[in-house]
Amino acid sequence: MTMTRREMLGVMAAGAVASVLPRFAWAAGSYPWPLGVQLWSVKDELDQDFGGTLAQLAKLGYREVETAGLHGRTPQAFREAIVQAGLKPVSAHFSMGDLFADAAGRIADARAMGVQWIVASSPRPDKPLKEGDWIPAIRDAMTLDAWKKNAAELNRVGALAKAAGLKLGYHNHPIEFADYDGQRGYDVILKHTDPALVKLELDVAWAVAGGVDPIALLKKHADRIRLLHIKGLKARPAPGTYGSDFASGVIGTGDVLDWPPIFAAARKAGVVHAFVEQEPPHVQPIMQSLAACRDYLQSL
């Protein structure tokens, strides 16, 4: 994609802004990545004050963003606003339904947004979702055949993304670790996708809620896991038991996860970006939660 002169000047200006913004020195053995945030965390705030919300994230010390929708803007306008705020667009989430329907269009959007990664944020089930909480609803709507179809589609999209100079990842929820005719959805995705075309974004809290050990996953699949989602988890199911409490929150506050060894394993595995995510219902204003997550990560 050829950048216009205006776009190039915008990127250069953002680099200059970033060079004077406060930087956080991560000591050896501590949190090892630039501070990133998944914009789903502030989706309501972006709808109310797009530019102001991005500026607040930069002021808090966040440097990289992963998107979740365009909030009524063109991909180019979205990118310009992120760069103007002194943030770096790294990754874009799209549902598998969107990718099934128009993979080429979503890849074009991602390129226009200036991201390096496209991430499939959720699988496409082969039957309608029941009413109620999304996680158990989509868990029940997925089947073993649906997981195989999603894997095949990931290979197709991954090839298109690679041809466009992008990388494709798949993001998990707890549902990937439920049983489908004796197999886990996560294992189906791993088995039936090409490692050269499909990587993984490990949502640590959701993996734990699904009853698995994230460190074991990072060690076993070090060649596949390249991105992380990090958020606090308020209840841990018994080992090997699929959870029923999916309440999440601030990292390091009422959080059952021991983050330092997880981060050490992720760094060793070759993870390149990590994104803080806060999901509703929020117990305090979202910028306070994101500041508290930042403070915890800085304290490591």
mmCIF file of N, CA, C and O in Angstrom, residues 96 148-161 168 189 191-198 224:
data_model
loop_
_atom_site.group_PDB
_atom_site.id
_atom_site.type_symbol
_atom_site.label_atom_id
_atom_site.label_comp_id
_atom_site.label_asym_id
_atom_site.label_seq_id
_atom_site.Cartn_x
_atom_site.Cartn_y
_atom_site.Cartn_z
ATOM 1 N N MET A 96 -14.937 -14.204 13.211
ATOM 2 C CA MET A 96 -14.829 -15.169 12.123
ATOM 3 C C MET A 96 -15.992 -15.014 11.147
ATOM 4 O O MET A 96 -15.841 -15.258 9.946
ATOM 5 N N LYS A 148 -13.804 -27.436 12.936
ATOM 6 C CA LYS A 148 -13.025 -27.816 11.750
ATOM 7 C C LYS A 148 -13.249 -26.826 10.612
ATOM 8 O O LYS A 148 -12.301 -26.468 9.887
ATOM 9 N N LYS A 149 -14.499 -26.362 10.454
ATOM 10 C CA LYS A 149 -14.777 -25.368 9.421
ATOM 11 C C LYS A 149 -14.050 -24.060 9.730
ATOM 12 O O LYS A 149 -13.526 -23.397 8.812
ATOM 13 N N ASN A 150 -14.021 -23.662 10.989
ATOM 14 C CA ASN A 150 -13.304 -22.447 11.370
ATOM 15 C C ASN A 150 -11.814 -22.584 11.094
ATOM 16 O O ASN A 150 -11.168 -21.639 10.636
ATOM 17 N N ALA A 151 -11.262 -23.757 11.368
ATOM 18 C CA ALA A 151 -9.843 -23.982 11.101
ATOM 19 C C ALA A 151 -9.542 -23.853 9.610
ATOM 20 O O ALA A 151 -8.547 -23.229 9.207
ATOM 21 N N ALA A 152 -10.393 -24.450 8.783
ATOM 22 C CA ALA A 152 -10.196 -24.360 7.342
ATOM 23 C C ALA A 152 -10.258 -22.910 6.866
ATOM 24 O O ALA A 152 -9.464 -22.482 6.014
ATOM 25 N N GLU A 153 -11.190 -22.156 7.428
ATOM 26 C CA GLU A 153 -11.309 -20.750 7.054
ATOM 27 C C GLU A 153 -10.100 -19.946 7.518
ATOM 28 O O GLU A 153 -9.634 -19.036 6.818
ATOM 29 N N LEU A 154 -9.569 -20.270 8.675
ATOM 30 C CA LEU A 154 -8.364 -19.589 9.154
ATOM 31 C C LEU A 154 -7.201 -19.812 8.198
ATOM 32 O O LEU A 154 -6.416 -18.881 7.936
ATOM 33 N N ASN A 155 -7.067 -21.015 7.680
ATOM 34 C CA ASN A 155 -6.009 -21.264 6.698
ATOM 35 C C ASN A 155 -6.195 -20.395 5.457
ATOM 36 O O ASN A 155 -5.230 -19.819 4.931
ATOM 37 N N ARG A 156 -7.431 -20.288 4.988
ATOM 38 C CA ARG A 156 -7.701 -19.484 3.799
ATOM 39 C C ARG A 156 -7.387 -18.015 4.044
ATOM 40 O O ARG A 156 -6.699 -17.364 3.252
ATOM 41 N N VAL A 157 -7.869 -17.496 5.180
ATOM 42 C CA VAL A 157 -7.643 -16.090 5.494
ATOM 43 C C VAL A 157 -6.161 -15.842 5.773
ATOM 44 O O VAL A 157 -5.611 -14.799 5.389
ATOM 45 N N GLY A 158 -5.518 -16.806 6.422
ATOM 46 C CA GLY A 158 -4.100 -16.660 6.713
ATOM 47 C C GLY A 158 -3.272 -16.531 5.448
ATOM 48 O O GLY A 158 -2.313 -15.740 5.389
ATOM 49 N N ALA A 159 -3.627 -17.286 4.419
ATOM 50 C CA ALA A 159 -2.904 -17.196 3.149
ATOM 51 C C ALA A 159 -3.124 -15.837 2.498
ATOM 52 O O ALA A 159 -2.183 -15.226 1.960
ATOM 53 N N LEU A 160 -4.358 -15.335 2.549
ATOM 54 C CA LEU A 160 -4.652 -14.017 1.992
ATOM 55 C C LEU A 160 -3.923 -12.921 2.771
ATOM 56 O O LEU A 160 -3.389 -11.969 2.185
ATOM 57 N N ALA A 161 -3.910 -13.053 4.103
ATOM 58 C CA ALA A 161 -3.228 -12.057 4.929
ATOM 59 C C ALA A 161 -1.730 -12.045 4.638
ATOM 60 O O ALA A 161 -1.119 -10.969 4.506
ATOM 61 N N LEU A 168 -1.898 -13.357 10.661
ATOM 62 C CA LEU A 168 -3.213 -13.713 11.207
ATOM 63 C C LEU A 168 -3.062 -14.463 12.511
ATOM 64 O O LEU A 168 -2.221 -15.365 12.639
ATOM 65 N N ILE A 189 -8.184 -26.339 16.292
ATOM 66 C CA ILE A 189 -7.585 -25.194 15.598
ATOM 67 C C ILE A 189 -6.097 -25.442 15.365
ATOM 68 O O ILE A 189 -5.574 -25.232 14.260
ATOM 69 N N LYS A 191 -4.447 -28.307 15.289
ATOM 70 C CA LYS A 191 -4.187 -29.465 14.434
ATOM 71 C C LYS A 191 -4.467 -29.173 12.967
ATOM 72 O O LYS A 191 -3.749 -29.644 12.071
ATOM 73 N N HIS A 192 -5.501 -28.391 12.702
ATOM 74 C CA HIS A 192 -5.980 -28.232 11.334
ATOM 75 C C HIS A 192 -5.598 -26.898 10.698
ATOM 76 O O HIS A 192 -6.123 -26.550 9.632
ATOM 77 N N THR A 193 -4.711 -26.133 11.342
ATOM 78 C CA THR A 193 -4.231 -24.909 10.715
ATOM 79 C C THR A 193 -2.735 -25.004 10.453
ATOM 80 O O THR A 193 -2.005 -25.699 11.157
ATOM 81 N N ASP A 194 -2.308 -24.276 9.442
ATOM 82 C CA ASP A 194 -0.910 -24.249 9.036
ATOM 83 C C ASP A 194 -0.146 -23.296 9.951
ATOM 84 O O ASP A 194 -0.472 -22.103 9.996
ATOM 85 N N PRO A 195 0.871 -23.769 10.677
ATOM 86 C CA PRO A 195 1.623 -22.884 11.577
ATOM 87 C C PRO A 195 2.246 -21.690 10.871
ATOM 88 O O PRO A 195 2.493 -20.656 11.503
ATOM 89 N N ALA A 196 2.508 -21.816 9.580
ATOM 90 C CA ALA A 196 3.090 -20.704 8.836
ATOM 91 C C ALA A 196 2.068 -19.627 8.507
ATOM 92 O O ALA A 196 2.434 -18.498 8.176
ATOM 93 N N LEU A 197 0.767 -19.956 8.635
ATOM 94 C CA LEU A 197 -0.288 -19.023 8.255
ATOM 95 C C LEU A 197 -1.121 -18.544 9.427
ATOM 96 O O LEU A 197 -1.727 -17.465 9.346
ATOM 97 N N VAL A 198 -1.196 -19.321 10.493
ATOM 98 C CA VAL A 198 -2.099 -19.016 11.607
ATOM 99 C C VAL A 198 -1.339 -19.090 12.927
ATOM 100 O O VAL A 198 -0.828 -20.145 13.298
ATOM 101 N N ARG A 224 3.564 -21.018 18.135
ATOM 102 C CA ARG A 224 2.288 -20.517 17.627
ATOM 103 C C ARG A 224 1.813 -19.254 18.342
ATOM 104 O O ARG A 224 1.182 -18.399 17.719
#
